[in-house]
Short mmCIF file of C-alpha atoms and ligand atoms in Angstrom, two decimals:
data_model
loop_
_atom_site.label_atom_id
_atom_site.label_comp_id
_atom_site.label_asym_id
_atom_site.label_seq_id
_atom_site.Cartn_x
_atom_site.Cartn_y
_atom_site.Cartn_z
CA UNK A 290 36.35 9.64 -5.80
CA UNK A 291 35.19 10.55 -2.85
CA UNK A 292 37.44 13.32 -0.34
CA UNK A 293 37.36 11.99 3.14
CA UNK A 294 39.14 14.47 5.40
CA UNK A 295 39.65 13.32 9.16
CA UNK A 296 38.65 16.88 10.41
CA UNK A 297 35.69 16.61 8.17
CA UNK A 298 34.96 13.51 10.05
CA UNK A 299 35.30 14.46 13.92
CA UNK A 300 33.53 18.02 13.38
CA UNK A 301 31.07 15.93 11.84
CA UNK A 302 30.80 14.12 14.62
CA UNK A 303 30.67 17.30 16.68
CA UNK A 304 28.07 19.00 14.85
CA UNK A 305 25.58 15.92 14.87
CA UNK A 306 25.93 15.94 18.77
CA UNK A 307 25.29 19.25 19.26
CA UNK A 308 22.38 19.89 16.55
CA UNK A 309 21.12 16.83 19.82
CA UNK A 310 21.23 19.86 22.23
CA UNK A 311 18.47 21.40 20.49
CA UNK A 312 16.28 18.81 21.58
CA UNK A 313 17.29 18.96 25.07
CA UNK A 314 19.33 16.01 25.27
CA UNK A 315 22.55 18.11 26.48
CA UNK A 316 23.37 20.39 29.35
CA UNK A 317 25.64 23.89 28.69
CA UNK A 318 28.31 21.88 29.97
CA UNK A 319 28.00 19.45 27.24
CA UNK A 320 27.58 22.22 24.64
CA UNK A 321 30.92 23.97 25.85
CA UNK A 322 33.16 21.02 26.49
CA UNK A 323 32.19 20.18 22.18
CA UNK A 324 32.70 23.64 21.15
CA UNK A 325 36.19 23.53 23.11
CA UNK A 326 36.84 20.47 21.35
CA UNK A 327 36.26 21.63 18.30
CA UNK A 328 38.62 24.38 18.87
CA UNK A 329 41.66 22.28 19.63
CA UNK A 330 40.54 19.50 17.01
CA UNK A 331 41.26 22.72 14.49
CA UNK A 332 44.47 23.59 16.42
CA UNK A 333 45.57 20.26 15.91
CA UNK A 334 48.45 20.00 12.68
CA UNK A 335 48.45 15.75 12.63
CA UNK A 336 44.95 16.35 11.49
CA UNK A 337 45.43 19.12 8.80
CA UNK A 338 47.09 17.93 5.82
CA UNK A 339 46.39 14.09 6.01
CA UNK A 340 42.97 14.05 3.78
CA UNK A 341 42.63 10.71 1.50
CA UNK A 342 40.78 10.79 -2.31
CA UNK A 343 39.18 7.53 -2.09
CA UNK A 344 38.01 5.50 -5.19
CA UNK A 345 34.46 3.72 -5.02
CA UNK A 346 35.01 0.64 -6.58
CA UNK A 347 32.24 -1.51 -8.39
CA UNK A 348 30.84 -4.51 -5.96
CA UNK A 349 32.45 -7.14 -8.25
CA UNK A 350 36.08 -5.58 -7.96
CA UNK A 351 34.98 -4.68 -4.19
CA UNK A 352 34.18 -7.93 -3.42
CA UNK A 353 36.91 -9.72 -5.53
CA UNK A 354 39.15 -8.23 -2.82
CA UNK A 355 36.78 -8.52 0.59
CA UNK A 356 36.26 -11.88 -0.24
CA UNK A 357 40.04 -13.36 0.84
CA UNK A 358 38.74 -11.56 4.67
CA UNK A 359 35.20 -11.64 4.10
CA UNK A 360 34.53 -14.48 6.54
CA UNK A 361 36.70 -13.25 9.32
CA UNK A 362 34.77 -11.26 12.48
CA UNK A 363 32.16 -8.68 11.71
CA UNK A 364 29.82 -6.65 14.06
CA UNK A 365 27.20 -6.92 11.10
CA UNK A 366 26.75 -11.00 11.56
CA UNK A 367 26.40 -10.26 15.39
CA UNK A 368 23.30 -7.94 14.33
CA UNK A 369 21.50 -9.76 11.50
CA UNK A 370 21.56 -13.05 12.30
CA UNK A 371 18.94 -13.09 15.51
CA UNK A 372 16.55 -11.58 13.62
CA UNK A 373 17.24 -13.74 10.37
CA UNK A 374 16.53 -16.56 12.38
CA UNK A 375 14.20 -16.01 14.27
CA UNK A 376 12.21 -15.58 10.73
CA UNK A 377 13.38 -18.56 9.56
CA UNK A 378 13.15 -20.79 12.34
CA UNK A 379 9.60 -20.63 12.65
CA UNK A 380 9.10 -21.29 9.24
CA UNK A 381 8.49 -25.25 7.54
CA UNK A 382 11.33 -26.55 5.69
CA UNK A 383 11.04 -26.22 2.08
CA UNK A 384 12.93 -24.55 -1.05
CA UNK A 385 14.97 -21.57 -0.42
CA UNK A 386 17.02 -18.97 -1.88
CA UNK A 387 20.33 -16.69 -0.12
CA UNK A 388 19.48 -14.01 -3.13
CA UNK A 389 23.48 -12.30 -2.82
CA UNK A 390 24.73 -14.98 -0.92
CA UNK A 391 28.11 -14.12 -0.48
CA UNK A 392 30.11 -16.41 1.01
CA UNK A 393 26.97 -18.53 1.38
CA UNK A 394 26.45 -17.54 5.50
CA UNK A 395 22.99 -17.38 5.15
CA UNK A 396 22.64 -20.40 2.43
CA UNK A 397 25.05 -22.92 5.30
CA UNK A 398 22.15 -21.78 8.10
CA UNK A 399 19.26 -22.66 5.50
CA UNK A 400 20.77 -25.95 4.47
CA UNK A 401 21.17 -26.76 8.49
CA UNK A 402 17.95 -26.46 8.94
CA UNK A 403 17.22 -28.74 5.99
CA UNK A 404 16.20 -26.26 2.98
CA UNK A 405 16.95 -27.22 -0.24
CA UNK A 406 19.35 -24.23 -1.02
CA UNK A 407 20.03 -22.16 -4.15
CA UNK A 408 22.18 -19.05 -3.92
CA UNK A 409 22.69 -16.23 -6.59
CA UNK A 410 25.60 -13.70 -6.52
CA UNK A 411 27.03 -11.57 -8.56
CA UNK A 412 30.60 -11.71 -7.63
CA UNK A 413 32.59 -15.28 -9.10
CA UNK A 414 35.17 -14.27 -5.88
CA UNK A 415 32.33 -14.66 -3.28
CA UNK A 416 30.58 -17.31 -4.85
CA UNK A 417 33.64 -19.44 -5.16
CA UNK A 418 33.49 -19.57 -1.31
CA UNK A 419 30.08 -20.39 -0.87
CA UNK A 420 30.42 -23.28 -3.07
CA UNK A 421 33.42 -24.92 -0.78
CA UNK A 422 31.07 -23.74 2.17
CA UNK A 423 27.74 -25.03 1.26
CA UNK A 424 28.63 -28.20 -1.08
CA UNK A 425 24.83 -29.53 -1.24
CA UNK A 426 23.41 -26.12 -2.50
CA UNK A 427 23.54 -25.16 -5.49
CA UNK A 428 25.14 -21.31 -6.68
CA UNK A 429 24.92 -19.47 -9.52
CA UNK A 430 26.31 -15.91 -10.86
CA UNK A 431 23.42 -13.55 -11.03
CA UNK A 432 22.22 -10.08 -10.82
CA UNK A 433 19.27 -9.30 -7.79
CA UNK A 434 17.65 -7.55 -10.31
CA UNK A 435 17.49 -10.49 -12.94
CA UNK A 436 17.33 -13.55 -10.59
CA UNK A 437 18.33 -16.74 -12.48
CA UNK A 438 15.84 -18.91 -10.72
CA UNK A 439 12.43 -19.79 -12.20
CA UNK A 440 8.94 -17.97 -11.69
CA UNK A 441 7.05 -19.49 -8.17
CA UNK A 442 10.10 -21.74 -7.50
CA UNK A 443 11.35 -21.13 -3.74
CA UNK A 444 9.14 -20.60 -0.31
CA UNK A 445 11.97 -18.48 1.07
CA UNK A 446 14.17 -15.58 -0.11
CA UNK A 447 16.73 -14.03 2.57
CA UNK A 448 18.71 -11.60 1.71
CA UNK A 449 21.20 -10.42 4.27
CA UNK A 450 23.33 -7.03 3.84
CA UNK A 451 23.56 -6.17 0.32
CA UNK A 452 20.35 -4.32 -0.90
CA UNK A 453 22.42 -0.94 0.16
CA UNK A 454 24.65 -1.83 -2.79
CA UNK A 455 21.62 -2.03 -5.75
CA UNK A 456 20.57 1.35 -6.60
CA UNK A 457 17.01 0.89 -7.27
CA UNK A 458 15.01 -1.26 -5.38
CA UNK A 459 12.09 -1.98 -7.13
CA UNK A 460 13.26 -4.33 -9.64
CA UNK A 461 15.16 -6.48 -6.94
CA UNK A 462 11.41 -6.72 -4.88
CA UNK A 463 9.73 -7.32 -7.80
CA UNK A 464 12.26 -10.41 -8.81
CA UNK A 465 11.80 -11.61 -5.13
CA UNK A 466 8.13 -11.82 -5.85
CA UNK A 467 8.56 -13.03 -8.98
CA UNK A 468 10.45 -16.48 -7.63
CA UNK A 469 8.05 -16.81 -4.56
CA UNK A 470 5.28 -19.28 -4.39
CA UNK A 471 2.14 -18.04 -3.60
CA UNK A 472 2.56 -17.17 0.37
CA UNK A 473 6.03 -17.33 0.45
CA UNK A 474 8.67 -15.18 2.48
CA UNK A 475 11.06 -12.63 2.13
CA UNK A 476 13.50 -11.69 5.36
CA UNK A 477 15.81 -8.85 4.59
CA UNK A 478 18.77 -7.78 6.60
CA UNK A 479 20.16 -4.28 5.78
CA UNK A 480 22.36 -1.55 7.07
CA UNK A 481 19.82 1.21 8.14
CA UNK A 482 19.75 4.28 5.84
CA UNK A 483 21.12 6.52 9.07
CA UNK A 484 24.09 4.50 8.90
CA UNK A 485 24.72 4.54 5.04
CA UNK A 486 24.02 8.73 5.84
CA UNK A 487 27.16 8.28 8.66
CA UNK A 488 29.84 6.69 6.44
CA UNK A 489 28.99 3.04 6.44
CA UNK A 490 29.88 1.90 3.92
CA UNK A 491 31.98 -1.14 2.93
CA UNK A 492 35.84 0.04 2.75
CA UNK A 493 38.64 -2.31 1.01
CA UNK A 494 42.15 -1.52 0.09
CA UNK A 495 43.31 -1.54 -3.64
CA UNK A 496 45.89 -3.40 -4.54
CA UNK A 497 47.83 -0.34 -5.24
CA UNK A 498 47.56 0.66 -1.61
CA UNK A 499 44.67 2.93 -2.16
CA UNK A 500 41.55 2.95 -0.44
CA UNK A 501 38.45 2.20 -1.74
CA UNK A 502 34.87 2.52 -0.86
CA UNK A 503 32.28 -0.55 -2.12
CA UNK A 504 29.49 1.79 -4.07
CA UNK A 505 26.91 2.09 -1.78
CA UNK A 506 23.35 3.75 -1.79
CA UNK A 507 20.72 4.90 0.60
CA UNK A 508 17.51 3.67 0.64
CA UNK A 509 14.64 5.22 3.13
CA UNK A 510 12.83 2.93 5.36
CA UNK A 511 9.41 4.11 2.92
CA UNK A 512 11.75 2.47 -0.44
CA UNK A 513 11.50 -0.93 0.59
CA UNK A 514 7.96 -0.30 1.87
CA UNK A 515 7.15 0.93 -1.16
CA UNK A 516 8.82 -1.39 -3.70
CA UNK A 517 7.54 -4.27 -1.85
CA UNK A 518 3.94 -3.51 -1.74
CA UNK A 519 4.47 -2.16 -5.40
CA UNK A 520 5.26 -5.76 -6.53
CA UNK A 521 2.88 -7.38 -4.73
CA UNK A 522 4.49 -8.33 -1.26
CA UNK A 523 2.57 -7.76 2.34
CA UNK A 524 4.70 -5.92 4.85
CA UNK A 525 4.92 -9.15 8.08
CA UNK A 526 7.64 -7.45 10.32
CA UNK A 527 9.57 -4.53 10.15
CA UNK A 528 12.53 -3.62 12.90
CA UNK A 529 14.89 -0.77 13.21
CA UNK A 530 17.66 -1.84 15.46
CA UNK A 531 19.08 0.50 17.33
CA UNK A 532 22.88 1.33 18.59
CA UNK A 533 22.90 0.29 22.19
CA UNK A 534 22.63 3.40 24.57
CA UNK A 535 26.39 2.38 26.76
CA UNK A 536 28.94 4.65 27.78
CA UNK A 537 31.45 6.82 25.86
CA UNK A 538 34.56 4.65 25.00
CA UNK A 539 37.92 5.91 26.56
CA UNK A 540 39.46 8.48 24.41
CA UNK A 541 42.98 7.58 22.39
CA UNK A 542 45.07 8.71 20.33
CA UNK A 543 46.54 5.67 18.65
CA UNK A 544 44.19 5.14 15.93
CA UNK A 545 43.75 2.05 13.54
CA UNK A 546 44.57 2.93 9.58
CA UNK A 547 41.43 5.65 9.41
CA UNK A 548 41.52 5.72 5.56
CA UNK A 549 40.02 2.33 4.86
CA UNK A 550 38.55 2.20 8.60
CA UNK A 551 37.20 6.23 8.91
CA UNK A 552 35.09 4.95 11.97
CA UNK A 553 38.42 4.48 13.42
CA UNK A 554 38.27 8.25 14.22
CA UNK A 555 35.32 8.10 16.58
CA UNK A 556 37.97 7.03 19.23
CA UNK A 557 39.68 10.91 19.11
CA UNK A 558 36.03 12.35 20.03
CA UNK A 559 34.45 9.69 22.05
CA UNK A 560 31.52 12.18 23.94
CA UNK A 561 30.67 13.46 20.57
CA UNK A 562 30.65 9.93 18.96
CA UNK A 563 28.54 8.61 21.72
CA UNK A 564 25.94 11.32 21.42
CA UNK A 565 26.05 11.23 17.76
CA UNK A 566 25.82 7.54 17.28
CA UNK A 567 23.92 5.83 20.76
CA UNK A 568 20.61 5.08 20.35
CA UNK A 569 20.69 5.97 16.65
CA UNK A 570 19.32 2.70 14.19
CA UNK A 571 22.15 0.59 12.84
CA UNK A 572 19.98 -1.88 11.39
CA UNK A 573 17.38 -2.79 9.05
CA UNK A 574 15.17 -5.91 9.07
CA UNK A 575 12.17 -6.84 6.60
CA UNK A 576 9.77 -9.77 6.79
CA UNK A 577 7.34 -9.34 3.35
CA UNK A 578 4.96 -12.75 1.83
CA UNK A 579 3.77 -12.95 -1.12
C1 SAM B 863 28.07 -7.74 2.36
S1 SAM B 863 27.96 -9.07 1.22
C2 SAM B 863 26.65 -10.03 1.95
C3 SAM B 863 26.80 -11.50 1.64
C4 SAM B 863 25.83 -12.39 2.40
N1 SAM B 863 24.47 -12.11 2.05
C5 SAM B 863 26.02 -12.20 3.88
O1 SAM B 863 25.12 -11.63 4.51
O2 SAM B 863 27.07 -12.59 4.41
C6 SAM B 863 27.12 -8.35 -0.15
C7 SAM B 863 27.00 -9.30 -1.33
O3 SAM B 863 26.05 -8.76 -2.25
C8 SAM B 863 26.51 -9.09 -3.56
N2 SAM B 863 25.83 -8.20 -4.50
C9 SAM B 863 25.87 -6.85 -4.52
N3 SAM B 863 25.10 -6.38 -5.51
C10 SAM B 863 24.54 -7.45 -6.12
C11 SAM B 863 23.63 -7.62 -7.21
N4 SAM B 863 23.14 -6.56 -7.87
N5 SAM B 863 23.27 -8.86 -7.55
C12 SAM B 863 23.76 -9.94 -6.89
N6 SAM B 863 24.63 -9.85 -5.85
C13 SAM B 863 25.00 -8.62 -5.47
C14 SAM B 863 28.01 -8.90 -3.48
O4 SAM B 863 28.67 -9.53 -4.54
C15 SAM B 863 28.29 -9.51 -2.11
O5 SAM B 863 28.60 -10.87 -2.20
#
């Protein structure tokens, strides 16, 4: 269980941005008008008593469940997919793998370009989807760390947005090595370890009505550096990408359901989310041969 508390949030939020005014990126004005905040965000009753326990769930119940909405819109597919392609695209047509495929996103943009497509998942809910998806490849249940695909077998592994979910790397590299052919490629797509330290973190509602939280782990930039060239694998490309700078949104007070959405809350403290989060990475990216 984890205790999410929404004035744990927004003074979170609060003290990243001002710990920012110690490198000089805030005026006293800044400083005051978040201490001020602060002071009324601890005045404030709606947000006293309304703390949630929230379960993490395993990624095969987690998934069981995101899987009816997975495909729907996500700001994630807006951010890994230019990179992923841009990988991909300039690379010859040949055997690939979507190592977690999902709902087989990854495995329908390898098969349009004319790879011969296998996909491995762990969860039956997800794969089920990519199989309707992506007829012509071919999908089976798996664990990253324990591929079910031959030795030197595929000239491609992508794997897009769930390497925050395995809690050791290594193995997972090593199997992505293992199932390359000499001079083959690896792209990887992940949600940047600042992020997983912010909160996010895949949320889903239980059936019961409770919220859950997809278990989720942090891995520095220097994990996948290391379990890479630890099994073999030369580092080709690495990218942090970063929040866009903008503007503060407009402040509200009508929030969406915070408890499976806790990001939600960044709209009652808009300055301090804007200094916290602007310019900070979001994403991950990875290009590795073997
Ligand atoms: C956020 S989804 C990403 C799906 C797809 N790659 C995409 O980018 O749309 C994460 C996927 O990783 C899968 N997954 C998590 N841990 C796994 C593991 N150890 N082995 C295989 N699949 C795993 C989940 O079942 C889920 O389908």
């Amino acid at each position: 269980m984890t205790y999410e508390h929404p004035l744990a949030y927004v003074l979170g939020l609060e003290g990243i941005a001002l710990m920012r005014s110690y490198t000089g990126e805030h005026d006293r004005a800044f400083v005051e008008a978040r201490l001020a905040e602060i002071r009324t965000f601890l005045d404030d009753d709606s947000l006293a008593d309304t703390a949630v326990e929230v379960a993490r769930v395993d990624t095969v119940e987690g998934y069981r469940i995101w899987a009816q909405t997975y495909d729907g819109p996500n700001t994630a597919f807006d951010l890994d997919e230019p990179f992923i392609r841009e990988i991909v695209d300039a690379l010859p047509v040949g055997d690939a793998l979507d190592a977690a495929c999902g709902t087989g996103r990854m495995a329908a943009y390898l098969a349009g370009r004319g790879h011969r497509v296998r996909g491995v998942d762990l969860s039956p809910d997800m794969l089920e989807r990519a199989r309707q998806r992506v007829p012509q490849a071919e999908f089976r249940l798996g664990d990253l760390s324990s591929l079910p695909v031959p030795d030197a077998s595929v000239d491609l592994v992508v794997c897009s947005l769930a390497l925050t979910h395995v809690p050791v790397l290594d193995p997972v590299l090593s199997e992505f090595a293992r199932v390359l052919r000499p001079g083959g490629h690896v792209v990887i797509a992940d949600i940047h370890p600042d992020g997983v330290a912010r909160g996010v973190v895949p949320s889903v509602r239980l059936p019961d009505g409770r919220p859950g939280r997809v278990a989720t782990y942090r891995h520095l930039v220097g994990d996948y550096a290391r379990a890479a060239l630890a099994a073999g694998l030369q580092v080709r490309r690495c990218e942090e990408l970063r929040h866009p700078a903008g503007e503060p949104r407009e402040r509200t007070d009508v929030l969406e359901p915070w408890d499976v959405w806790p990001w939600a809350l960044c709209d009652l403290a808009p300055e301090a989310a804007h200094a916290a989060i602007a310019g900070t990475p979001s994403m991950l990216f990875w290009h590795f041969q073997r």
